[in-house]
Coordinates of C-alpha atoms in Angstrom, one line a residue:
Chain A
M74 CA 234.4 237.4 81.9
P75 CA 230.1 238.5 83.1
D76 CA 230.8 239.1 86.5
H77 CA 226.7 237.5 87.0
P78 CA 225.3 240.6 84.8
I79 CA 222.1 240.6 85.9
R80 CA 222.2 241.8 90.7
Q81 CA 219.4 243.6 89.8
P82 CA 215.2 243.5 89.5
V83 CA 214.7 243.0 85.5
D84 CA 212.4 246.1 84.5
C85 CA 210.5 244.1 83.0
S86 CA 208.0 247.2 80.9
N87 CA 207.0 247.6 77.4
E88 CA 209.6 250.5 77.6
S89 CA 212.1 248.0 79.0
E90 CA 211.8 245.0 76.7
W91 CA 211.3 246.9 73.4
R92 CA 214.9 248.6 74.0
A93 CA 216.4 245.0 75.1
L94 CA 214.9 243.6 71.4
R95 CA 216.6 246.6 70.0
T96 CA 219.8 246.4 71.9
N97 CA 219.6 242.4 72.1
N98 CA 220.2 242.9 75.6
F99 CA 219.8 239.5 76.5
P100 CA 219.9 239.4 80.0
V101 CA 216.5 241.7 80.1
I102 CA 215.4 239.2 77.5
Q103 CA 216.0 236.4 79.0
A104 CA 214.5 236.8 82.0
C105 CA 211.3 239.0 80.9
L106 CA 210.1 237.3 77.8
Y107 CA 211.8 234.1 77.7
G108 CA 211.5 233.4 80.7
R109 CA 208.9 235.4 82.7
F110 CA 206.1 235.6 80.2
R111 CA 207.0 232.3 78.0
Q112 CA 206.3 230.6 81.7
R113 CA 203.5 232.8 82.2
I114 CA 201.6 231.4 78.9
R115 CA 202.9 228.4 78.4
T116 CA 200.3 227.2 80.9
R117 CA 197.5 228.9 78.6
F118 CA 198.0 225.8 76.4
S119 CA 196.4 222.1 76.2
Q120 CA 198.8 219.0 77.2
E121 CA 199.2 218.2 73.9
E122 CA 200.6 221.8 71.9
Q123 CA 203.3 222.0 74.5
G124 CA 205.1 219.5 71.7
W125 CA 205.4 222.6 69.3
F126 CA 204.9 225.6 71.6
D127 CA 208.5 226.6 72.5
D128 CA 208.9 226.1 68.6
V129 CA 206.4 228.4 68.2
F130 CA 207.6 230.9 70.9
Q131 CA 211.2 230.8 69.7
E132 CA 209.7 231.9 66.0
S133 CA 207.4 233.9 67.4
L134 CA 210.2 235.9 69.3
C135 CA 211.8 236.3 66.4
R136 CA 209.2 237.9 64.3
V137 CA 208.6 240.1 67.2
W138 CA 212.0 241.0 67.1
G139 CA 212.0 242.2 63.1
S140 CA 208.5 244.1 63.7
V141 CA 210.2 246.2 67.2
M142 CA 213.0 246.7 65.1
M143 CA 210.5 248.3 62.6
T144 CA 209.1 250.8 65.0
Q145 CA 210.6 253.8 66.4
R146 CA 209.2 254.2 69.0
P147 CA 208.2 251.2 72.1
E148 CA 204.8 253.0 72.3
Q149 CA 203.9 252.1 68.4
I150 CA 204.0 248.4 69.5
Q151 CA 202.7 246.9 72.6
I152 CA 206.0 243.4 72.8
E153 CA 203.1 241.1 75.6
P154 CA 200.4 241.2 73.5
Y155 CA 201.8 241.0 70.1
L156 CA 204.4 237.8 71.0
Y157 CA 201.1 236.3 72.6
R158 CA 198.7 237.2 70.2
T159 CA 201.9 235.9 67.2
V160 CA 202.3 232.2 69.3
K161 CA 198.2 231.9 69.7
N162 CA 197.5 232.2 65.6
R163 CA 200.6 229.9 65.5
M164 CA 199.7 227.2 67.5
I165 CA 196.3 227.0 66.0
D166 CA 197.4 226.8 62.8
I167 CA 199.5 223.9 63.8
G168 CA 197.3 222.6 65.6
R169 CA 194.7 222.4 63.1
K170 CA 197.3 221.5 60.2
R171 CA 197.0 218.4 62.5
K172 CA 194.6 217.7 63.0
D173 CA 194.0 218.1 59.3
P174 CA 196.7 218.7 57.0
G175 CA 194.3 220.1 54.5
A176 CA 192.7 223.1 56.4
P177 CA 194.0 226.2 55.4
N178 CA 196.0 228.2 57.6
S179 CA 193.7 230.6 60.7
A180 CA 193.9 234.3 58.2
D181 CA 194.3 236.0 55.2
P182 CA 197.1 235.6 54.1
D183 CA 199.0 235.3 57.2
P184 CA 198.3 235.3 60.7
V185 CA 200.2 237.1 61.6
L186 CA 201.1 240.3 58.1
A187 CA 197.4 240.4 58.9
T188 CA 197.5 241.6 62.5
N189 CA 197.1 245.2 63.3
E190 CA 199.9 245.5 65.6
V191 CA 202.3 245.1 62.8
P192 CA 203.6 248.4 61.9
P193 CA 202.0 250.3 57.8
E194 CA 205.7 249.9 56.8
S195 CA 206.2 246.3 57.1
D196 CA 204.3 245.4 54.0
W197 CA 208.1 244.2 51.8
T198 CA 209.9 245.0 55.1
E199 CA 208.6 241.8 56.7
I200 CA 208.3 239.7 54.0
L201 CA 211.3 240.1 53.4
F202 CA 212.4 239.9 57.1
L203 CA 210.3 236.6 56.8
L204 CA 212.5 235.1 54.2
W205 CA 216.1 237.6 54.0
D206 CA 218.2 235.0 55.6
E207 CA 217.2 232.1 53.0
I208 CA 218.3 234.6 49.8
E209 CA 220.7 236.5 51.2
A210 CA 223.7 235.1 49.8
N211 CA 222.8 234.6 46.8
L212 CA 221.6 238.0 46.0
I213 CA 225.5 239.1 47.9
Q214 CA 227.2 236.4 45.4
Q215 CA 225.0 238.2 42.4
L216 CA 226.2 241.7 42.8
T217 CA 229.7 242.9 42.9
D218 CA 232.0 243.2 45.2
D219 CA 232.0 247.0 44.3
E220 CA 228.1 247.2 45.1
W221 CA 228.3 245.1 48.0
R222 CA 231.4 246.9 49.4
I223 CA 229.3 250.1 49.1
L224 CA 226.0 248.8 50.1
D225 CA 227.9 247.4 53.7
A226 CA 229.9 250.7 53.7
V227 CA 226.5 252.3 54.1
I228 CA 224.0 250.7 55.3
C229 CA 225.0 247.3 57.1
L230 CA 227.7 249.8 58.7
G231 CA 225.6 253.2 58.9
L232 CA 229.3 255.6 57.1
R233 CA 227.7 258.5 55.8
Y234 CA 229.1 259.0 52.1
E235 CA 231.2 262.1 54.0
A236 CA 233.0 259.7 56.1
I237 CA 233.7 257.2 53.3
T238 CA 235.8 260.0 51.1
E239 CA 237.8 261.1 54.3
R240 CA 238.6 257.4 54.5
K241 CA 239.2 257.3 50.9
I242 CA 237.9 254.1 51.3
F243 CA 236.2 254.7 47.5
V244 CA 239.1 255.4 45.0
N245 CA 239.1 257.1 41.4
E246 CA 241.8 255.8 38.4
K247 CA 244.2 258.1 39.4
G248 CA 244.4 257.5 43.9
E249 CA 241.2 260.2 44.3
P250 CA 238.4 259.4 47.3
L251 CA 235.0 259.5 45.1
K252 CA 232.8 262.2 46.0
P253 CA 230.2 261.7 48.6
E254 CA 227.6 262.8 46.1
Y255 CA 229.3 259.8 43.5
L256 CA 229.1 257.4 46.5
R257 CA 225.7 258.4 46.8
L258 CA 224.7 257.5 43.3
K259 CA 227.0 254.2 43.5
T260 CA 224.7 253.2 46.3
H261 CA 221.8 253.9 45.0
R262 CA 222.3 251.7 41.6
A263 CA 223.2 249.2 43.5
L264 CA 220.4 248.6 45.8
K265 CA 218.3 249.1 42.7
K266 CA 220.4 246.2 41.5
L267 CA 219.6 244.4 44.1
R268 CA 215.4 245.3 43.9
G269 CA 215.6 243.4 40.3
L270 CA 217.7 240.7 41.4
V271 CA 215.1 240.4 44.7
I272 CA 211.8 241.0 41.9
M273 CA 213.7 238.2 39.6
H274 CA 214.6 235.5 42.4
Y275 CA 210.6 235.3 43.2
L276 CA 209.4 235.3 39.6
D277 CA 211.5 231.7 39.9
A278 CA 209.8 231.0 43.0
C279 CA 206.5 231.7 42.6
E280 CA 207.0 230.4 39.0
A281 CA 203.5 228.1 39.5
C282 CA 201.6 231.0 41.5
M283 CA 202.7 233.6 38.9
A284 CA 200.4 231.9 35.6
D285 CA 201.2 235.0 33.4
A286 CA 202.9 235.2 31.3
V287 CA 202.4 238.6 30.6
C288 CA 203.6 239.4 33.9
Q289 CA 206.1 237.8 33.8
A290 CA 207.1 239.3 30.8
L291 CA 207.0 242.9 32.1
L292 CA 208.5 242.8 34.5
K293 CA 211.9 240.6 33.4
A294 CA 212.0 243.5 30.7
C295 CA 211.6 246.0 34.2
Y296 CA 213.8 243.9 36.4
G297 CA 215.7 242.4 34.7
R298 CA 219.0 242.3 33.7
R299 CA 218.6 243.8 30.9
K300 CA 216.8 246.5 31.5
E301 CA 217.1 249.2 34.0
P302 CA 213.8 250.3 35.2
E303 CA 214.5 253.4 34.7
Q304 CA 214.4 252.9 30.8
K305 CA 210.6 251.5 31.1
T306 CA 208.4 253.6 28.8
G307 CA 207.2 256.3 31.6
E308 CA 203.1 255.6 29.8
E309 CA 200.9 255.5 32.5
Q310 CA 199.2 252.5 31.8
D311 CA 202.2 250.3 31.7
S312 CA 203.4 251.7 35.1
A313 CA 200.1 250.4 36.2
R314 CA 200.3 247.2 34.5
I315 CA 204.1 246.8 36.7
L316 CA 202.5 247.8 39.3
A317 CA 199.9 244.7 39.0
C318 CA 202.5 242.6 38.7
L319 CA 204.7 243.1 41.1
L320 CA 201.3 244.1 44.4
K321 CA 200.4 240.3 42.4
L322 CA 204.2 238.3 43.0
K323 CA 204.0 240.5 47.0
K324 CA 200.7 238.1 46.6
C325 CA 202.6 235.1 45.9
V326 CA 205.9 235.4 48.1
L327 CA 203.3 235.9 51.0
Q328 CA 201.4 232.4 49.9
L329 CA 205.2 230.8 49.8
I330 CA 205.9 232.1 53.0
N331 CA 202.9 230.4 54.4
R332 CA 203.1 226.8 52.2
K333 CA 207.1 226.9 53.8
K334 CA 205.0 227.3 57.2
T335 CA 203.3 223.9 56.7
Chain B
M121 CA 216.5 279.3 37.2
D122 CA 218.9 277.6 39.7
P123 CA 219.3 274.6 38.5
E124 CA 219.4 273.1 41.5
L125 CA 215.7 274.1 42.5
L126 CA 215.1 273.4 38.0
I127 CA 215.9 269.9 39.2
E128 CA 214.2 269.7 42.8
D129 CA 210.6 270.3 41.1
Y130 CA 210.7 268.3 38.0
L131 CA 211.1 265.7 41.4
L132 CA 209.2 266.6 43.1
D133 CA 206.6 266.7 40.1
R134 CA 206.4 270.8 40.4
L135 CA 206.7 272.0 36.7
P136 CA 204.3 272.7 34.4
A137 CA 203.7 270.1 32.0
D138 CA 205.4 272.1 29.0
E139 CA 208.5 273.2 31.5
R140 CA 208.2 269.1 32.3
K141 CA 208.7 268.1 28.5
A142 CA 211.3 270.6 27.7
F143 CA 213.4 269.9 30.9
E144 CA 212.8 265.7 29.5
A145 CA 214.1 267.0 26.4
Q146 CA 217.0 268.2 28.1
L147 CA 217.7 265.0 30.3
A148 CA 218.0 262.4 27.1
A149 CA 220.4 264.9 25.4
N150 CA 222.7 266.2 28.3
P151 CA 223.7 262.6 30.1
A152 CA 226.0 265.2 32.8
L153 CA 222.1 266.6 33.8
A154 CA 221.2 263.4 34.1
D155 CA 223.1 262.5 36.6
E156 CA 222.8 265.1 38.7
V157 CA 218.7 264.5 38.2
E158 CA 219.8 260.9 40.0
I159 CA 222.1 262.4 42.3
A160 CA 218.8 264.4 43.6
Q161 CA 216.3 262.0 43.5
A162 CA 219.0 260.2 45.3
M163 CA 219.2 262.5 47.7
L164 CA 215.7 263.1 48.4
V165 CA 214.8 259.3 49.0
D166 CA 217.5 258.9 51.7
E167 CA 215.9 261.6 53.0
Y168 CA 212.5 260.2 52.5
L169 CA 212.9 257.0 53.7
A170 CA 214.9 258.6 57.2
D171 CA 212.1 260.9 57.9
T172 CA 214.0 263.7 57.5
L173 CA 212.2 265.9 54.6
D174 CA 210.8 268.9 56.0
D175 CA 207.1 269.6 55.5
E176 CA 206.6 271.2 52.3
R177 CA 209.2 268.8 50.7
R178 CA 207.4 265.7 51.9
R179 CA 203.9 266.5 51.6
A180 CA 205.3 267.0 47.9
F181 CA 207.6 264.2 46.9
D182 CA 203.8 262.5 49.3
A183 CA 202.0 264.0 46.3
R184 CA 204.0 262.5 43.9
L185 CA 204.1 259.1 45.1
D186 CA 200.0 259.3 44.8
K187 CA 200.3 259.9 41.4
D188 CA 202.5 257.3 40.8
P189 CA 202.1 254.1 43.0
L190 CA 204.5 251.9 41.2
L191 CA 207.6 254.2 42.9
R192 CA 205.8 253.7 46.0
E193 CA 206.0 249.8 46.0
E194 CA 209.8 250.1 44.5
L195 CA 210.3 252.7 47.5
E196 CA 208.9 250.3 49.7
L197 CA 210.7 247.5 48.6
D198 CA 214.5 249.7 48.8
R199 CA 213.3 250.1 52.5
A200 CA 212.2 246.4 52.7
I201 CA 215.7 245.9 51.1
R202 CA 217.6 248.4 53.5
F203 CA 215.9 247.3 56.4
N204 CA 217.1 243.6 56.1
L205 CA 220.9 244.7 54.9
Q206 CA 220.8 247.1 58.2
H207 CA 220.1 244.3 60.9
R208 CA 221.3 241.4 59.0
E209 CA 224.1 241.3 61.9
A210 CA 221.9 242.5 64.5
Y211 CA 219.3 239.5 63.8
R212 CA 222.4 236.6 63.8
N213 CA 223.3 237.5 67.0
F214 CA 219.7 237.7 68.5
R215 CA 219.0 234.0 66.4
E216 CA 222.1 232.4 68.4
G217 CA 221.2 235.1 71.9
L218 CA 217.9 232.3 71.7
R219 CA 219.5 229.4 70.7
E220 CA 222.0 230.0 73.9
M221 CA 218.8 230.5 76.3
A222 CA 217.6 227.5 74.9
E223 CA 221.2 225.3 74.9
Q224 CA 221.4 227.9 78.2
E225 CA 218.1 225.4 79.4
D226 CA 218.7 222.0 78.8
V227 CA 222.3 222.6 80.6
E228 CA 220.8 223.9 83.7
A229 CA 217.7 220.7 82.8
L230 CA 215.2 223.4 84.7
P231 CA 211.7 221.7 85.2
V232 CA 208.6 223.0 82.8
R233 CA 205.5 223.0 85.8
E234 CA 202.7 222.1 83.1
P235 CA 199.2 222.6 84.0
E236 CA 197.7 219.9 86.1
N237 CA 196.1 217.1 84.6
P238 CA 192.8 217.1 86.6
S239 CA 192.5 213.3 85.3
V240 CA 195.0 211.7 87.3
K241 CA 195.4 212.1 90.7
P242 CA 198.0 213.8 93.0
G243 CA 199.7 211.1 95.6
P244 CA 200.1 211.9 98.6
K245 CA 201.2 215.2 99.5
T246 CA 204.4 214.3 101.3
S247 CA 205.5 212.1 98.9
W248 CA 204.7 215.7 96.6
R249 CA 206.5 218.0 98.7
W250 CA 209.4 215.5 99.2
A251 CA 210.0 215.2 95.0
A252 CA 209.7 218.9 95.1
G253 CA 212.5 219.6 97.2
L254 CA 214.8 217.3 95.6
A255 CA 214.1 218.8 92.4
A256 CA 214.5 222.1 93.3
G257 CA 217.7 220.8 95.0
L258 CA 219.1 219.8 92.5
T259 CA 218.2 222.2 90.5
L260 CA 219.7 224.9 92.5
L261 CA 222.6 222.2 92.2
L262 CA 222.9 222.2 88.3
T263 CA 222.4 226.0 87.7
A264 CA 225.5 227.0 90.4
W265 CA 227.4 224.0 88.1
Y266 CA 226.4 226.1 85.2
F267 CA 227.1 229.1 86.4
Y268 CA 230.6 228.1 87.7
R269 CA 231.6 226.7 84.2
Q270 CA 231.2 230.1 82.5
A271 CA 232.2 232.5 84.6
Y272 CA 234.7 230.2 86.4
S273 CA 236.2 227.9 83.6
P274 CA 240.0 227.7 83.4
E275 CA 240.4 230.4 79.8
R276 CA 237.9 232.7 81.2
S277 CA 240.3 232.9 84.6
A278 CA 243.0 233.4 81.7
L279 CA 241.5 236.6 80.7
S280 CA 240.7 238.1 84.4
Q281 CA 244.4 240.3 84.4
F282 CA 243.4 241.8 80.9
K283 CA 240.1 243.5 83.3
A284 CA 242.9 245.6 85.1
P285 CA 242.9 248.4 82.0
V286 CA 239.2 247.7 81.1
N287 CA 238.3 248.8 84.6
Q288 CA 240.2 251.8 84.4
I289 CA 238.5 252.6 81.0
I290 CA 235.4 252.1 83.0
Q291 CA 236.5 254.0 86.4
N292 CA 237.5 256.8 83.9
T293 CA 234.9 257.3 81.7
D294 CA 233.2 261.1 81.7
I295 CA 229.7 261.9 79.9
T296 CA 230.3 266.0 78.8
Y297 CA 227.5 266.2 77.1
M298 CA 227.6 270.0 76.7
G299 CA 223.9 270.5 74.4
D300 CA 220.5 271.6 75.3
A301 CA 218.7 269.0 75.5
S302 CA 218.1 268.1 79.4
D303 CA 217.2 264.3 78.7
K304 CA 219.8 263.9 77.2
E305 CA 222.1 264.7 79.5
R306 CA 220.2 263.3 82.2
D307 CA 219.8 259.9 81.1
L308 CA 223.5 259.7 80.1
A309 CA 224.5 260.9 84.1
R310 CA 222.6 257.9 84.7
F311 CA 224.2 255.9 82.3
E312 CA 228.0 256.9 83.8
R313 CA 226.9 255.9 87.0
L314 CA 225.3 252.9 86.4
F315 CA 228.2 251.9 84.4
K316 CA 230.6 253.2 86.6
Q317 CA 229.3 250.1 89.3
K318 CA 229.3 248.3 86.4
R319 CA 225.6 247.2 86.4
F320 CA 225.6 246.7 82.2
A321 CA 222.2 245.3 81.6
D322 CA 220.3 248.3 83.1
A323 CA 223.2 250.9 81.7
Q324 CA 223.0 248.9 78.5
P325 CA 219.4 250.1 76.7
I326 CA 220.4 254.0 78.6
L327 CA 223.1 254.7 76.0
A328 CA 221.6 252.6 73.1
P329 CA 219.5 255.3 71.4
Y330 CA 222.5 258.1 71.7
V331 CA 225.4 255.8 70.3
E332 CA 224.7 256.0 66.8
A333 CA 224.8 260.4 66.9
D334 CA 228.0 260.2 68.3
S335 CA 230.9 260.9 65.5
S336 CA 233.6 260.6 68.5
G337 CA 233.2 257.5 68.9
Q338 CA 233.1 257.2 73.5
L339 CA 229.7 256.4 73.2
R340 CA 230.1 253.1 71.4
L341 CA 233.1 252.0 73.2
Y342 CA 231.1 251.6 76.1
A343 CA 228.6 250.2 74.4
G344 CA 231.2 247.8 73.9
I345 CA 232.0 247.2 76.9
C346 CA 228.8 246.6 78.2
R347 CA 228.2 244.1 75.2
L348 CA 231.3 242.4 76.6
Y349 CA 230.5 241.9 80.0
L350 CA 227.4 240.9 79.4
G351 CA 228.2 238.2 76.2
T352 CA 226.8 239.4 73.2
L353 CA 230.3 238.8 72.1
D354 CA 229.9 239.0 67.7
N355 CA 228.2 242.8 68.8
A356 CA 230.7 244.2 70.8
V357 CA 233.4 243.2 68.4
Q358 CA 230.9 245.0 65.8
D359 CA 231.4 247.9 68.1
F360 CA 235.2 248.1 69.2
T361 CA 235.9 247.4 65.2
R362 CA 233.6 250.3 64.0
V363 CA 235.5 252.4 66.9
R364 CA 238.9 251.6 65.0
Q365 CA 237.6 253.0 62.2
G366 CA 237.5 256.6 63.3
N367 CA 240.4 258.8 64.7
A368 CA 239.8 258.6 68.8
Y369 CA 240.1 256.2 71.2
V370 CA 242.3 253.8 68.9
C371 CA 244.3 252.2 71.6
E372 CA 241.6 251.8 73.9
A373 CA 239.1 249.7 70.9
T374 CA 242.1 247.4 69.8
L375 CA 242.9 246.4 73.0
L376 CA 239.1 245.4 73.1
L377 CA 238.4 244.2 70.4
A378 CA 241.3 241.8 71.4
I379 CA 240.0 241.0 74.8
A380 CA 236.7 240.4 73.0
Y381 CA 238.1 237.8 69.9
A382 CA 240.1 235.4 73.0
E383 CA 236.4 235.7 75.2
Q384 CA 234.7 234.1 71.3
K385 CA 238.3 232.1 71.5
N386 CA 239.3 233.6 68.6
W387 CA 243.1 233.2 69.3
P388 CA 244.1 233.9 65.8
Q389 CA 242.5 237.4 65.5
A390 CA 242.9 238.1 69.4
A391 CA 246.9 237.7 68.7
D392 CA 246.5 240.1 65.9
M393 CA 244.6 243.1 67.3
A394 CA 246.7 243.3 70.5
A395 CA 250.0 243.5 68.5
A396 CA 247.9 246.0 66.3
V397 CA 247.9 248.1 69.9
S398 CA 250.3 250.9 68.5
P399 CA 253.8 252.2 70.8
K400 CA 251.7 255.5 71.1
C401 CA 248.9 253.8 73.7
N402 CA 248.9 254.6 76.9
T403 CA 251.6 251.9 79.1
A404 CA 248.6 249.8 81.2
I405 CA 247.0 249.5 77.5
R406 CA 249.8 248.6 75.8
E407 CA 251.3 245.7 78.9
A408 CA 247.5 244.4 78.6
A409 CA 248.1 243.9 75.2
G410 CA 251.9 242.3 75.4
K411 CA 250.6 240.2 77.5
L412 CA 247.3 239.6 76.2
A413 CA 248.6 238.5 72.2
E414 CA 251.4 236.1 74.6
T415 CA 248.3 234.2 76.1
A416 CA 246.9 234.1 72.3
R417 CA 249.8 233.0 70.4
R418 CA 250.4 230.0 72.9
E419 CA 246.6 229.0 72.5
S420 CA 246.4 230.1 69.1
S421 CA 249.2 226.8 68.6
R422 CA 248.6 224.6 71.3
R423 CA 245.2 224.6 69.4

């Protein structure tokens, strides 16, 4: 069906590339980033590095896509310099690992996460973005149908609570549509459960790294199924300890990402 | 004191210590009040994450988060979960698009010019030119063959008969934006011009920022058409599905959804969707839907 989509010269400005990535405008992505820019930067790598250049480029472009989606305006990110730095860091890492399998990665603890171009709010967002595909199915499976339906409607499809009520997508036992405020509550409770599931998942996956029985017990008590986060004691000291454990878990997840990359 | 204000003051940590204690005691004893507080907190968090809190409330909420870094961390985690859920489909489409780009490159056998290796002596000039000419010719032939296969395979051309109502929708585009935001007005006028010229790759990015806010579904319908023509079919399906959930443009969206499914070779879905076109829709849409349903049913049974 496409009638030769690109007949006009393609605009490869930062703004155009930003918009193209945000809207999955493949003709522009292909012409500007995958075509022109990739060809331009690949000449900066040695013959030997060409062997893994394409894989690294694709992986880096996926990361840049995530970062672009985290921004609100094109000027918040310089796509080509950021993409180049991401590719370069990964190429250096891989080259180093090939020469010396025991070598640590270039930057601490993840070259991409440590670059200045990553927006400040990207902490957990960027970490989960790198891992979401492999955990999503498992997480969703643990939600009830009702919980997943509300998250799907509100967050995935972007429906407003009022629209969900109007369309009677959720009804009570009497067949009456649920009110918007109750739908909001349902969404937040489902999200909270998902938050707990994410934490529990990585508590298991990072068992060796989280070799701290106190932290394990504290996070399980706080976010595990046995207890709702709201029911935590509220004591400042407890809160500080839970936070410390959560930050430790975050570091462990970063290590997990690094291990997977190598 | 207005209970709503009291709840907000509680959530924004603006109550004096003794009032806070008294309120927490009430909360423990009154589940209905606890629900109200939870709803108010959910609303506050939604507005905070969407960056729609007014300055004063944002400052107050930030101050509360400064005092409660655990809550800040939890909100960051929630934001991450929302982000990934919100973009899961688009990210899948993006990776699929990347994969297709890589495959396309293989099909076209585009040679990548490696940096010249100085240790290798270049051969005689004439032989290099001859080889380069041959490679360029082959590349051209392969590229032409690839585009011919993409655009004019028998299954694709079978769909060309359904373009008529789509063209009609495109040519009837009339975006009348009545607001006073001149940037938006200018953008939409520019979009309309490019869209009617079928310059979809250029038109689509102009429209993108306005689609979410348009509750009528009109802009999403046009975005879907752009994607349909640009071949990002999963996104087009998503767009038309959402337009169908609204009250306007249901006829157009249903037919377009059927066409998108047909483009995906998802013939059973195409047949179902074409059959779902309402008898109340205009003749052109109904006729196209009828033909499409027939084709789709035939293809389904053939496969």
